[in-house]
GROMACS .gro file of C-alpha atoms in nm:
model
  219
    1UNK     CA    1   0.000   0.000   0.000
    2UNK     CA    2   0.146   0.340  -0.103
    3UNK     CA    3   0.184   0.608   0.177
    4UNK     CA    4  -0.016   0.872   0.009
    5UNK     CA    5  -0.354   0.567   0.011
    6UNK     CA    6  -0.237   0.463   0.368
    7UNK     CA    7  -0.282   0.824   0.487
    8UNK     CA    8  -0.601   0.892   0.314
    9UNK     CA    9  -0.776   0.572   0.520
   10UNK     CA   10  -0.576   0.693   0.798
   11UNK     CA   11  -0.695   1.057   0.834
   12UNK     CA   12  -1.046   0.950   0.717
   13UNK     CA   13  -1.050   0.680   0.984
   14UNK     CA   14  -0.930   0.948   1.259
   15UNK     CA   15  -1.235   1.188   1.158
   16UNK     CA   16  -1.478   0.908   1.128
   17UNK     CA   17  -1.357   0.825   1.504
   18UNK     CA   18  -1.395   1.133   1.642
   19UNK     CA   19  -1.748   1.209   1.499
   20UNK     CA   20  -1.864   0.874   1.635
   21UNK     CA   21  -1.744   1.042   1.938
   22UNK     CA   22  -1.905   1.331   1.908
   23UNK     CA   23  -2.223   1.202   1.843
   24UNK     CA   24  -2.201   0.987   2.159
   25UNK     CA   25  -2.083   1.273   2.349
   26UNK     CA   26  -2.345   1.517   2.220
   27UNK     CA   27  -2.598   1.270   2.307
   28UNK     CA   28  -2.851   1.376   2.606
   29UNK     CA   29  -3.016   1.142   2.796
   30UNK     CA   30  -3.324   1.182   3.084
   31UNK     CA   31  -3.401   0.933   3.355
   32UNK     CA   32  -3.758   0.886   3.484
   33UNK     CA   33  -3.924   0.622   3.649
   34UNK     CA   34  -4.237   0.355   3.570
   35UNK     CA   35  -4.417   0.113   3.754
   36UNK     CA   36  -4.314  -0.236   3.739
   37UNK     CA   37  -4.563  -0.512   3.852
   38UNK     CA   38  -4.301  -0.746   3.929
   39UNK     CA   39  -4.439  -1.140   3.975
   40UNK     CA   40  -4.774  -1.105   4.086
   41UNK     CA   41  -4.940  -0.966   3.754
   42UNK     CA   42  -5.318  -1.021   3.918
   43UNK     CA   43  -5.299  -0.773   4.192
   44UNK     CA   44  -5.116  -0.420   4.298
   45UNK     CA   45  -4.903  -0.607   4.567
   46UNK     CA   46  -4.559  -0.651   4.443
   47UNK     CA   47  -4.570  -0.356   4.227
   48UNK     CA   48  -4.220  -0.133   4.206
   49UNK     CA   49  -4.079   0.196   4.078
   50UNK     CA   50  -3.801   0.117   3.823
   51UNK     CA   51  -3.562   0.373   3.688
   52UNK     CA   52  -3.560   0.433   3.287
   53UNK     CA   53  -3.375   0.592   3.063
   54UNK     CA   54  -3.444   0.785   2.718
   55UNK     CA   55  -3.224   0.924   2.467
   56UNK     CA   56  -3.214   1.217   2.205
   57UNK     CA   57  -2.994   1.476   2.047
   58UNK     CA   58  -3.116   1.727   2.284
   59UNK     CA   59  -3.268   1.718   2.605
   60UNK     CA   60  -3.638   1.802   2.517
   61UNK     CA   61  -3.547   1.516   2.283
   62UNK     CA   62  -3.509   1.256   2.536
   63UNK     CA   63  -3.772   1.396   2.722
   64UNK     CA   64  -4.014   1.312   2.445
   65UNK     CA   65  -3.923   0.975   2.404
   66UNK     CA   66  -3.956   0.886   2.749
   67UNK     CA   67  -4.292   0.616   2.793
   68UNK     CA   68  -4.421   0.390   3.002
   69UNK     CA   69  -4.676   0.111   2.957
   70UNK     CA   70  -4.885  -0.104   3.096
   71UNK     CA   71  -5.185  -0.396   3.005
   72UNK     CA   72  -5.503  -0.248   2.880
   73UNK     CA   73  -5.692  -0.414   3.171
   74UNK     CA   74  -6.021  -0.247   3.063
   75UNK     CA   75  -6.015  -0.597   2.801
   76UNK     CA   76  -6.153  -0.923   2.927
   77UNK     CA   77  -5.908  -1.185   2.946
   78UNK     CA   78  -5.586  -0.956   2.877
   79UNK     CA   79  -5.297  -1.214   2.787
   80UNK     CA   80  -5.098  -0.951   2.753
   81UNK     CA   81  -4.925  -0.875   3.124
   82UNK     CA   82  -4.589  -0.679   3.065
   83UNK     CA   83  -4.545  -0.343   3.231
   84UNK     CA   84  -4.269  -0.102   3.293
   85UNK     CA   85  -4.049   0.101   3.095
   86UNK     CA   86  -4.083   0.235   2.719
   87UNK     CA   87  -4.390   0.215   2.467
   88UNK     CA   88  -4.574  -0.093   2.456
   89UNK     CA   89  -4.383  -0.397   2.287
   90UNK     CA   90  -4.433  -0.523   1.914
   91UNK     CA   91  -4.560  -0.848   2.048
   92UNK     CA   92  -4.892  -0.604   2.148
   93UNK     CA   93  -4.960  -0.559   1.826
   94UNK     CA   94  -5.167  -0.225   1.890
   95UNK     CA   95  -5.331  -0.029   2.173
   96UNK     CA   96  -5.607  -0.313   2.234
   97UNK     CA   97  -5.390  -0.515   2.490
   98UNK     CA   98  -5.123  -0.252   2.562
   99UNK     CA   99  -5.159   0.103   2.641
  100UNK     CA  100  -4.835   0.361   2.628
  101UNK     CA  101  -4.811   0.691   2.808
  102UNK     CA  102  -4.587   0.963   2.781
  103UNK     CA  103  -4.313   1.038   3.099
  104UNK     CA  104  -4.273   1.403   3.084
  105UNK     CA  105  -4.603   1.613   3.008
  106UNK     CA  106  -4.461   1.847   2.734
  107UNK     CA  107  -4.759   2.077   2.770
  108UNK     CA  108  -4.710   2.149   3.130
  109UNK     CA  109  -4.295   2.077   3.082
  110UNK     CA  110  -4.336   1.820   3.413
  111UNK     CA  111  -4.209   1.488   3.512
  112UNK     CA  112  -4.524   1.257   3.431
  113UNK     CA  113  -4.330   0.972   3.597
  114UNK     CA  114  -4.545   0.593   3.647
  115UNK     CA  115  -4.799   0.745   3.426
  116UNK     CA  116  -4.841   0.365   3.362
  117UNK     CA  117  -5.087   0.303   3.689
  118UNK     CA  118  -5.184  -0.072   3.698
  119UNK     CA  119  -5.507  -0.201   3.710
  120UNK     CA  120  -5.648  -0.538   3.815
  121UNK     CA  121  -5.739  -0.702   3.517
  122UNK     CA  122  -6.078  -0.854   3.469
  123UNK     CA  123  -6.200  -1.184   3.373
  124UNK     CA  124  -6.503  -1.387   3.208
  125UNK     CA  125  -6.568  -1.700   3.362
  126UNK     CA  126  -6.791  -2.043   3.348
  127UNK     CA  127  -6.982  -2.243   3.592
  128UNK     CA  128  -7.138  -2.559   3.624
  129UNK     CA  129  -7.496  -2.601   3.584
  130UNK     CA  130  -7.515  -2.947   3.648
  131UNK     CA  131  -7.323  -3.112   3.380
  132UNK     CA  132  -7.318  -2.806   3.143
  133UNK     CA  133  -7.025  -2.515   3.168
  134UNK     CA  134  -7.229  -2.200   3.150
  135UNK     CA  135  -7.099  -1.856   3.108
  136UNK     CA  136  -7.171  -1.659   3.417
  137UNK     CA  137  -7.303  -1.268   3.474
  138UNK     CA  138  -7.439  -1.261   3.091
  139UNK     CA  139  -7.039  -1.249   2.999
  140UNK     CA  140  -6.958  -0.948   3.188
  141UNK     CA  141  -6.593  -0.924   3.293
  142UNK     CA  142  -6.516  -0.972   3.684
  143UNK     CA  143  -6.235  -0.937   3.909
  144UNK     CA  144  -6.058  -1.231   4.013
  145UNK     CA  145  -6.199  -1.204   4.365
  146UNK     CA  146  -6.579  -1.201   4.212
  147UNK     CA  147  -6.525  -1.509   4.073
  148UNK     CA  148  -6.704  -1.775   4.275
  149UNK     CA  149  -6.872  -2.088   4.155
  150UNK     CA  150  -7.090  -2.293   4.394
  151UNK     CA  151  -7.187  -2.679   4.410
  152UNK     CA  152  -7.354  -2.924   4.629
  153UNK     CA  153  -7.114  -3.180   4.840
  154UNK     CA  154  -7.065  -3.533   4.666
  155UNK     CA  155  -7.244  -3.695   4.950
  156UNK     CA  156  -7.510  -3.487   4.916
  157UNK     CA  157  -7.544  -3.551   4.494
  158UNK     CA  158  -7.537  -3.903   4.570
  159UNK     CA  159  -7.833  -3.925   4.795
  160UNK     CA  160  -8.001  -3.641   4.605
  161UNK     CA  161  -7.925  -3.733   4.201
  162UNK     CA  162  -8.215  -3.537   4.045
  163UNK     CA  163  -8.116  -3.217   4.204
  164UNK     CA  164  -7.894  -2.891   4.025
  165UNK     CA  165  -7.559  -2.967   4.162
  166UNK     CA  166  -7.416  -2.633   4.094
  167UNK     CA  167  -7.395  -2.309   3.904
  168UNK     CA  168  -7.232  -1.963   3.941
  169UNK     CA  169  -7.189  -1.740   4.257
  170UNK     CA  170  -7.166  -1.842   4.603
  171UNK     CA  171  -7.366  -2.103   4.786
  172UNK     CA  172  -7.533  -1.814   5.050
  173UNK     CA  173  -7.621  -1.649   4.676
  174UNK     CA  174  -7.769  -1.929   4.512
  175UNK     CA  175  -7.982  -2.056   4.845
  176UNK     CA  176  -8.097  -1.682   4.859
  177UNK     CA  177  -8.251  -1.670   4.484
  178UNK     CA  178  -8.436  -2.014   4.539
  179UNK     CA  179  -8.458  -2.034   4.944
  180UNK     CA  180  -8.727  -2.325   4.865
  181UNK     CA  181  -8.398  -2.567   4.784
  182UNK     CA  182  -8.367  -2.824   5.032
  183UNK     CA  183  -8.038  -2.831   5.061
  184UNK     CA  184  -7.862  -2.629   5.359
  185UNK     CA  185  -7.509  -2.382   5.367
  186UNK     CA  186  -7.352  -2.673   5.517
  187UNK     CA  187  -7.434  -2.920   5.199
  188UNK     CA  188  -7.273  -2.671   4.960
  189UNK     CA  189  -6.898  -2.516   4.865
  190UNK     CA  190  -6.783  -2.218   4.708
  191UNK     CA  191  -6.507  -2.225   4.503
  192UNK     CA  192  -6.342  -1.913   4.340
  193UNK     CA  193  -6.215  -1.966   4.000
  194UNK     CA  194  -6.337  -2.075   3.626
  195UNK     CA  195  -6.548  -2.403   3.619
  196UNK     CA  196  -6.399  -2.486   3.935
  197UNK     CA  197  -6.740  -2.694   4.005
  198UNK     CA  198  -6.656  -2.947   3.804
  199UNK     CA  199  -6.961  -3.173   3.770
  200UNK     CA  200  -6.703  -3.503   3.770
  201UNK     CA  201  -6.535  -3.498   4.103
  202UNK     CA  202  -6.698  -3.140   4.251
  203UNK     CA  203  -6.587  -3.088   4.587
  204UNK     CA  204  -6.461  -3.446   4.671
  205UNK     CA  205  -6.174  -3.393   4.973
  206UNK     CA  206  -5.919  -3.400   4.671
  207UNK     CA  207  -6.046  -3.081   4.499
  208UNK     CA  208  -6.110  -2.932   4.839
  209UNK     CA  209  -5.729  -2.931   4.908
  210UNK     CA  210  -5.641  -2.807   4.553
  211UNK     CA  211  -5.875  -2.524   4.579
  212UNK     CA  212  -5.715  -2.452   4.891
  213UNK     CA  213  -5.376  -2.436   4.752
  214UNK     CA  214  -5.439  -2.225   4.466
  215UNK     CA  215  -5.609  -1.986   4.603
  216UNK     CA  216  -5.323  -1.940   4.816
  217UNK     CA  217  -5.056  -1.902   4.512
  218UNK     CA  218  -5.255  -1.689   4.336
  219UNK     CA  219  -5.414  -1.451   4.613
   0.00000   0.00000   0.00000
C-alpha cells in the first residue's frame, strides 16, 4: 500500500472516530421512572418503581421519548401482562392489549413519571350447571376475587341425584334466589375460579385441598 492511500484511510479513519465520538458525546439522555408489577401480575401487591432511561440529540429530545406502559386491563381476558419502561412492545400488536403513556407532560414541561398506573385485570368466567359449563353474569368481565362458583357436596349428589348440583356465585347467593332448595349452607362449597365446580369430582376432599392451595398461590 502506497503512503499517500495509507494516509487517506488513515486521516479518514481518525475523523470518522472522532465524529462517532461526538455524536455519543453530544448525546442527552433523561431518567424517569415507571411502575413495574413485578411477579404477581393479578394484583397491585408486588408492584415497584423502576428507573428508565431515554435518549435524544437534545434534552427536550429525550424527554419526548420517554414512555411507560402497561396492560389495557379495561379488556376481558388480557394475555398480555408486561409493564414497565418504554412504549408498549411489538408483540402487542396495537393499543387493544397494551396502552403507552408519555413520561414528561410536554404541555405542562413536568415529570409525568409511572404514568403507567396498573389495574387489576378482569375476567369472564364459566360455571357448572349441572353437567353443562355456563358462562356466568351474561359475559360481563369480573375481578378475580368475584369469581365464585358454587356446588352441592358429593355426599349430598349421591343421595339427592335429580337435584342442580351447581352453578355460578356463592352457595349463601344461590340458596338466597331459590330459598325453597332443600339443601342447607352446610351441603354446599364455594369455590373461586373458572369451572372450578366441576360436575365429575366437585368438591370431593381431593379438589377441596387443591382449591385450597391455589387460592393461596394466586391470592
Amino acid at each position: 500500500m502506497k503512503l499517500s492511500t495509507w494516509l487517506v484511510k488513515y486521516t479518514v479513519g481518525v475523523i470518522m472516530s472522532q465524529l462517532v465520538n461526538y455524536a455519543v458525546v453530544g448525546e442527552e439522555h433523561w431518567t424517569f421512572t415507571c411502575i413495574n408489577q413485578g411477579t404477581d401480575v393479578t394484583s397491585d401487591s408486588s408492584a415497584t418503581n423502576v428507573k428508565c432511561k431515554s435518549s435524544g440529540s437534545t434534552e427536550e429530545d429525550a424527554k419526548s421519548a420517554a414512555f411507560c406502559h402497561r396492560p389495557n386491563n379495561k379488556v376481558p381476558d388480557n394475555d398480555f401482562t408486561d409493564i414497565g419502561c418504554g412504549k408498549c412492545p411489538e408483540e402487542s400488536h396495537n393499543t387493544t392489549t397494551c396502552l403507552s403513556c408519555s413520561a414528561w407532560n410536554t404541555t405542562t414541561s413536568t415529570d409525568n413519571s409511572n404514568c403507567n398506573v396498573w389495574e387489576p385485570p378482569i375476567f369472564t368466567y364459566n360455571c357448572y350447571h349441572g353437567d353443562v359449563s355456563v358462562l356466568c353474569d351474561n359475559g360481563t368481565a369480573v375481578r378475580r376475587g368475584d369469581i365464585h362458583c358454587w356446588g352441592l357436596t358429593h355426599t349430598y349428589q349421591h343421595n339427592n341425584p335429580d337435584k342442580i348440583s351447581g352453578g355460578c356465585g356463592t352457595c349463601e347467593e344461590a340458596l338466597t334466589a331459590d330459598p325453597a332448595q332443600s339443601w342447607d349452607l352446610e351441603d354446599c362449597s364455594t369455590c373461586n375460579f373458572d369451572n372450578c365446580n366441576s360436575a365429575t369430582d366437585a368438591f370431593s376432599g381431593l379438589l377441596t385441598v387443591f382449591v385450597v392451595f391455589w387460592l393461596h398461590v394466586l391470592l
